[in-house]
Amino acid sequence: MPTPFPASSRRLFYSPVTASDFPALLDVYNSNPDYMEYAYGQRSVSIDTICQDHAENAGFADSYSYCLRTASSHPPIGIAQFILRNPRDGHPWLGLLMIARHAQGNGYAKEFLDCLIHWYRENGYTSLHLGVLEKNKAVVPFYESCGFAVYEERFSEQLGRVICMACSIQPVL
């Protein structure tokens, strides 16, 4: 059993997503219309999409879904979904990291990734994987700057071409 995920990092607070967060998360999702179009085929989504997305992530064993906040009482500025063991390949995966448009460019995604990788390291994991939709490949350099490298491309009927990336996690000495 892993240690609990941290409640905070330097500037961010992390709390498990609950149904009461869905309306605020709808704003986070819809502030990223290009990604909504890539992932869902439309530039904005409804609360039902948030519910389905959350339920799909919760359907994986050892899955986590966290709100990212700049203060513990503030509305979320982002969401992250990750799992300890993807049933398709046995590796831990980051399924979603989305920051609200107004909060992008402040280093929040990097801060969360650093915290996530540190947590995986503390719990004995040696890699973290993620997939980037080909239509969203502009984010690949960001992930590369965080230590991820492309290792293959896959095709999904639902999402099209997906660029698979992994980050090697060095053990705690």
PDB file of C-alpha atoms in Angstrom:
ATOM      1  CA  MET A   1       0.000   0.000   0.000  1.00  0.00           C
ATOM      2  CA  PRO A   2       1.517   3.348  -0.997  1.00  0.00           C
ATOM      3  CA  THR A   3       1.898   6.256   1.366  1.00  0.00           C
ATOM      4  CA  PRO A   4      -0.905   8.842   1.126  1.00  0.00           C
ATOM      5  CA  PHE A   5      -0.513  11.335  -1.689  1.00  0.00           C
ATOM      6  CA  PRO A   6       0.783  14.674  -0.341  1.00  0.00           C
ATOM      7  CA  ALA A   7      -1.805  17.281   0.621  1.00  0.00           C
ATOM      8  CA  SER A   8       0.350  20.097  -0.750  1.00  0.00           C
ATOM      9  CA  SER A   9       3.542  21.192  -2.441  1.00  0.00           C
ATOM     10  CA  ARG A  10       5.244  24.586  -2.411  1.00  0.00           C
ATOM     11  CA  ARG A  11       2.327  26.569  -3.933  1.00  0.00           C
ATOM     12  CA  LEU A  12      -0.393  23.974  -4.513  1.00  0.00           C
ATOM     13  CA  PHE A  13      -2.901  22.075  -2.420  1.00  0.00           C
ATOM     14  CA  TYR A  14      -4.156  18.643  -3.497  1.00  0.00           C
ATOM     15  CA  SER A  15      -7.498  17.121  -2.574  1.00  0.00           C
ATOM     16  CA  PRO A  16      -9.330  14.075  -3.924  1.00  0.00           C
ATOM     17  CA  VAL A  17     -11.989  14.984  -6.472  1.00  0.00           C
ATOM     18  CA  THR A  18     -15.550  14.759  -5.165  1.00  0.00           C
ATOM     19  CA  ALA A  19     -18.853  15.294  -6.933  1.00  0.00           C
ATOM     20  CA  SER A  20     -19.063  18.759  -5.351  1.00  0.00           C
ATOM     21  CA  ASP A  21     -15.941  19.705  -7.367  1.00  0.00           C
ATOM     22  CA  PHE A  22     -17.531  18.853 -10.726  1.00  0.00           C
ATOM     23  CA  PRO A  23     -19.005  22.325 -11.458  1.00  0.00           C
ATOM     24  CA  ALA A  24     -15.636  24.040 -10.854  1.00  0.00           C
ATOM     25  CA  LEU A  25     -13.818  21.324 -12.814  1.00  0.00           C
ATOM     26  CA  LEU A  26     -16.209  21.977 -15.701  1.00  0.00           C
ATOM     27  CA  ASP A  27     -14.716  25.477 -15.843  1.00  0.00           C
ATOM     28  CA  VAL A  28     -11.187  23.979 -15.875  1.00  0.00           C
ATOM     29  CA  TYR A  29     -12.091  21.601 -18.708  1.00  0.00           C
ATOM     30  CA  ASN A  30     -13.915  24.201 -20.793  1.00  0.00           C
ATOM     31  CA  SER A  31     -11.104  26.733 -20.400  1.00  0.00           C
ATOM     32  CA  ASN A  32      -9.112  24.353 -22.646  1.00  0.00           C
ATOM     33  CA  PRO A  33     -11.317  24.232 -25.779  1.00  0.00           C
ATOM     34  CA  ASP A  34      -8.624  22.865 -28.096  1.00  0.00           C
ATOM     35  CA  TYR A  35      -8.018  19.892 -25.812  1.00  0.00           C
ATOM     36  CA  MET A  36     -11.793  19.372 -25.425  1.00  0.00           C
ATOM     37  CA  GLU A  37     -12.050  19.165 -29.199  1.00  0.00           C
ATOM     38  CA  TYR A  38      -9.103  16.728 -29.438  1.00  0.00           C
ATOM     39  CA  ALA A  39     -10.336  14.468 -26.648  1.00  0.00           C
ATOM     40  CA  TYR A  40     -14.116  14.782 -26.845  1.00  0.00           C
ATOM     41  CA  GLY A  41     -14.830  16.039 -30.366  1.00  0.00           C
ATOM     42  CA  GLN A  42     -16.354  19.340 -29.211  1.00  0.00           C
ATOM     43  CA  ARG A  43     -14.929  22.608 -27.915  1.00  0.00           C
ATOM     44  CA  SER A  44     -16.862  22.480 -24.651  1.00  0.00           C
ATOM     45  CA  VAL A  45     -18.262  19.671 -22.546  1.00  0.00           C
ATOM     46  CA  SER A  46     -21.055  19.248 -20.031  1.00  0.00           C
ATOM     47  CA  ILE A  47     -21.046  18.227 -16.400  1.00  0.00           C
ATOM     48  CA  ASP A  48     -21.981  14.728 -17.616  1.00  0.00           C
ATOM     49  CA  THR A  49     -18.577  14.500 -19.313  1.00  0.00           C
ATOM     50  CA  ILE A  50     -16.865  15.349 -16.016  1.00  0.00           C
ATOM     51  CA  CYS A  51     -18.914  12.659 -14.251  1.00  0.00           C
ATOM     52  CA  GLN A  52     -18.088  10.067 -16.917  1.00  0.00           C
ATOM     53  CA  ASP A  53     -14.403  11.002 -16.926  1.00  0.00           C
ATOM     54  CA  HIS A  54     -14.246  10.690 -13.138  1.00  0.00           C
ATOM     55  CA  ALA A  55     -16.102   7.353 -13.175  1.00  0.00           C
ATOM     56  CA  GLU A  56     -13.821   5.979 -15.899  1.00  0.00           C
ATOM     57  CA  ASN A  57     -10.704   6.864 -13.894  1.00  0.00           C
ATOM     58  CA  ALA A  58     -12.240   5.460 -10.687  1.00  0.00           C
ATOM     59  CA  GLY A  59     -12.866   2.207 -12.576  1.00  0.00           C
ATOM     60  CA  PHE A  60      -9.141   1.437 -12.526  1.00  0.00           C
ATOM     61  CA  ALA A  61      -7.781  -0.266  -9.428  1.00  0.00           C
ATOM     62  CA  ASP A  62      -5.408   1.990  -7.504  1.00  0.00           C
ATOM     63  CA  SER A  63      -6.571   5.118  -9.332  1.00  0.00           C
ATOM     64  CA  TYR A  64      -6.340   8.671  -8.063  1.00  0.00           C
ATOM     65  CA  SER A  65      -8.128  11.830  -9.115  1.00  0.00           C
ATOM     66  CA  TYR A  66      -7.002  15.084  -7.487  1.00  0.00           C
ATOM     67  CA  CYS A  67      -7.977  18.736  -7.669  1.00  0.00           C
ATOM     68  CA  LEU A  68      -5.090  21.194  -7.780  1.00  0.00           C
ATOM     69  CA  ARG A  69      -5.722  24.428  -5.861  1.00  0.00           C
ATOM     70  CA  THR A  70      -3.664  27.524  -5.088  1.00  0.00           C
ATOM     71  CA  ALA A  71      -5.169  27.627  -1.584  1.00  0.00           C
ATOM     72  CA  SER A  72      -7.026  24.902   0.250  1.00  0.00           C
ATOM     73  CA  SER A  73     -10.315  26.824   0.134  1.00  0.00           C
ATOM     74  CA  HIS A  74     -10.065  28.086  -3.455  1.00  0.00           C
ATOM     75  CA  PRO A  75     -11.755  26.511  -6.473  1.00  0.00           C
ATOM     76  CA  PRO A  76      -9.537  24.082  -8.381  1.00  0.00           C
ATOM     77  CA  ILE A  77      -7.169  25.454 -11.014  1.00  0.00           C
ATOM     78  CA  GLY A  78      -6.465  21.982 -12.324  1.00  0.00           C
ATOM     79  CA  ILE A  79      -7.069  18.269 -12.200  1.00  0.00           C
ATOM     80  CA  ALA A  80      -4.774  15.255 -12.263  1.00  0.00           C
ATOM     81  CA  GLN A  81      -5.693  11.606 -12.726  1.00  0.00           C
ATOM     82  CA  PHE A  82      -3.161   8.824 -12.280  1.00  0.00           C
ATOM     83  CA  ILE A  83      -2.969   5.106 -11.559  1.00  0.00           C
ATOM     84  CA  LEU A  84      -0.420   2.876  -9.894  1.00  0.00           C
ATOM     85  CA  ARG A  85      -0.685   0.023 -12.380  1.00  0.00           C
ATOM     86  CA  ASN A  86      -2.187   0.248 -15.848  1.00  0.00           C
ATOM     87  CA  PRO A  87      -3.824  -3.138 -16.531  1.00  0.00           C
ATOM     88  CA  ARG A  88      -2.635  -2.993 -20.154  1.00  0.00           C
ATOM     89  CA  ASP A  89       1.091  -2.843 -19.397  1.00  0.00           C
ATOM     90  CA  GLY A  90       1.587  -2.980 -15.613  1.00  0.00           C
ATOM     91  CA  HIS A  91       3.167   0.498 -15.421  1.00  0.00           C
ATOM     92  CA  PRO A  92       2.023   3.547 -13.464  1.00  0.00           C
ATOM     93  CA  TRP A  93       0.376   6.142 -15.715  1.00  0.00           C
ATOM     94  CA  LEU A  94      -0.553   9.790 -15.541  1.00  0.00           C
ATOM     95  CA  GLY A  95      -3.892   9.822 -17.340  1.00  0.00           C
ATOM     96  CA  LEU A  96      -4.678  13.519 -17.203  1.00  0.00           C
ATOM     97  CA  LEU A  97      -3.008  16.719 -16.100  1.00  0.00           C
ATOM     98  CA  MET A  98      -5.048  19.783 -16.989  1.00  0.00           C
ATOM     99  CA  ILE A  99      -4.559  23.326 -15.777  1.00  0.00           C
ATOM    100  CA  ALA A 100      -7.196  26.044 -16.270  1.00  0.00           C
ATOM    101  CA  ARG A 101      -6.249  28.427 -19.069  1.00  0.00           C
ATOM    102  CA  HIS A 102      -6.005  31.441 -16.715  1.00  0.00           C
ATOM    103  CA  ALA A 103      -3.508  29.572 -14.491  1.00  0.00           C
ATOM    104  CA  GLN A 104      -1.253  28.214 -17.249  1.00  0.00           C
ATOM    105  CA  GLY A 105       2.293  29.488 -17.572  1.00  0.00           C
ATOM    106  CA  ASN A 106       2.851  29.730 -13.808  1.00  0.00           C
ATOM    107  CA  GLY A 107       4.711  26.434 -13.368  1.00  0.00           C
ATOM    108  CA  TYR A 108       1.809  24.626 -11.705  1.00  0.00           C
ATOM    109  CA  ALA A 109       1.938  21.591 -14.020  1.00  0.00           C
ATOM    110  CA  LYS A 110       5.692  21.232 -13.412  1.00  0.00           C
ATOM    111  CA  GLU A 111       5.237  21.611  -9.655  1.00  0.00           C
ATOM    112  CA  PHE A 112       2.564  18.907  -9.649  1.00  0.00           C
ATOM    113  CA  LEU A 113       4.686  16.573 -11.813  1.00  0.00           C
ATOM    114  CA  ASP A 114       7.675  17.015  -9.502  1.00  0.00           C
ATOM    115  CA  CYS A 115       5.462  16.148  -6.521  1.00  0.00           C
ATOM    116  CA  LEU A 116       3.936  13.147  -8.327  1.00  0.00           C
ATOM    117  CA  ILE A 117       7.316  11.752  -9.408  1.00  0.00           C
ATOM    118  CA  HIS A 118       8.692  12.223  -5.889  1.00  0.00           C
ATOM    119  CA  TRP A 119       5.686  10.336  -4.476  1.00  0.00           C
ATOM    120  CA  TYR A 120       6.127   7.479  -6.957  1.00  0.00           C
ATOM    121  CA  ARG A 121       9.857   7.356  -6.065  1.00  0.00           C
ATOM    122  CA  GLU A 122       9.087   7.203  -2.334  1.00  0.00           C
ATOM    123  CA  ASN A 123       6.791   4.267  -3.025  1.00  0.00           C
ATOM    124  CA  GLY A 124       9.379   2.279  -4.982  1.00  0.00           C
ATOM    125  CA  TYR A 125       8.246   2.915  -8.555  1.00  0.00           C
ATOM    126  CA  THR A 126      10.912   3.192 -11.262  1.00  0.00           C
ATOM    127  CA  SER A 127       8.951   4.842 -14.075  1.00  0.00           C
ATOM    128  CA  LEU A 128       5.911   6.932 -14.875  1.00  0.00           C
ATOM    129  CA  HIS A 129       4.156   6.769 -18.244  1.00  0.00           C
ATOM    130  CA  LEU A 130       1.745   9.093 -20.016  1.00  0.00           C
ATOM    131  CA  GLY A 131       0.122   9.505 -23.405  1.00  0.00           C
ATOM    132  CA  VAL A 132      -0.181  12.681 -25.453  1.00  0.00           C
ATOM    133  CA  LEU A 133      -2.794  12.951 -28.174  1.00  0.00           C
ATOM    134  CA  GLU A 134      -1.047  13.621 -31.488  1.00  0.00           C
ATOM    135  CA  LYS A 135      -3.315  16.634 -32.001  1.00  0.00           C
ATOM    136  CA  ASN A 136      -1.961  17.976 -28.702  1.00  0.00           C
ATOM    137  CA  LYS A 137       1.694  17.271 -29.497  1.00  0.00           C
ATOM    138  CA  ALA A 138       2.638  20.869 -28.694  1.00  0.00           C
ATOM    139  CA  VAL A 139       2.878  19.707 -25.038  1.00  0.00           C
ATOM    140  CA  VAL A 140       5.542  17.068 -25.817  1.00  0.00           C
ATOM    141  CA  PRO A 141       8.447  19.538 -25.280  1.00  0.00           C
ATOM    142  CA  PHE A 142       7.021  20.401 -21.854  1.00  0.00           C
ATOM    143  CA  TYR A 143       7.006  16.748 -20.808  1.00  0.00           C
ATOM    144  CA  GLU A 144      10.492  16.271 -22.283  1.00  0.00           C
ATOM    145  CA  SER A 145      11.705  19.175 -20.128  1.00  0.00           C
ATOM    146  CA  CYS A 146      10.312  17.257 -17.129  1.00  0.00           C
ATOM    147  CA  GLY A 147      12.343  14.136 -17.955  1.00  0.00           C
ATOM    148  CA  PHE A 148       9.895  12.212 -20.152  1.00  0.00           C
ATOM    149  CA  ALA A 149      10.933  10.643 -23.454  1.00  0.00           C
ATOM    150  CA  VAL A 150       8.855   9.281 -26.324  1.00  0.00           C
ATOM    151  CA  TYR A 151       9.079   5.498 -26.573  1.00  0.00           C
ATOM    152  CA  GLU A 152       6.300   4.611 -29.036  1.00  0.00           C
ATOM    153  CA  GLU A 153       3.162   5.748 -30.799  1.00  0.00           C
ATOM    154  CA  ARG A 154      -0.128   3.867 -30.581  1.00  0.00           C
ATOM    155  CA  PHE A 155      -3.422   4.203 -32.388  1.00  0.00           C
ATOM    156  CA  SER A 156      -6.735   4.383 -30.559  1.00  0.00           C
ATOM    157  CA  GLU A 157     -10.070   4.196 -32.366  1.00  0.00           C
ATOM    158  CA  GLN A 158     -11.490   6.781 -29.979  1.00  0.00           C
ATOM    159  CA  LEU A 159      -8.531   9.178 -29.696  1.00  0.00           C
ATOM    160  CA  GLY A 160      -6.454   8.629 -32.846  1.00  0.00           C
ATOM    161  CA  ARG A 161      -2.664   8.538 -32.626  1.00  0.00           C
ATOM    162  CA  VAL A 162      -1.260   8.697 -29.099  1.00  0.00           C
ATOM    163  CA  ILE A 163       2.380   9.534 -28.338  1.00  0.00           C
ATOM    164  CA  CYS A 164       3.533   7.378 -25.396  1.00  0.00           C
ATOM    165  CA  MET A 165       6.162   8.855 -23.098  1.00  0.00           C
ATOM    166  CA  ALA A 166       7.934   7.603 -19.973  1.00  0.00           C
ATOM    167  CA  CYS A 167      10.051   9.100 -17.242  1.00  0.00           C
ATOM    168  CA  SER A 168      12.645   6.982 -15.500  1.00  0.00           C
ATOM    169  CA  ILE A 169      12.468   7.429 -11.732  1.00  0.00           C
ATOM    170  CA  GLN A 170      15.721   6.980  -9.874  1.00  0.00           C
ATOM    171  CA  PRO A 171      15.382   5.127  -6.559  1.00  0.00           C
ATOM    172  CA  VAL A 172      15.795   6.842  -3.223  1.00  0.00           C
ATOM    173  CA  LEU A 173      19.311   6.130  -1.939  1.00  0.00           C
TER     174      LEU A 173
END
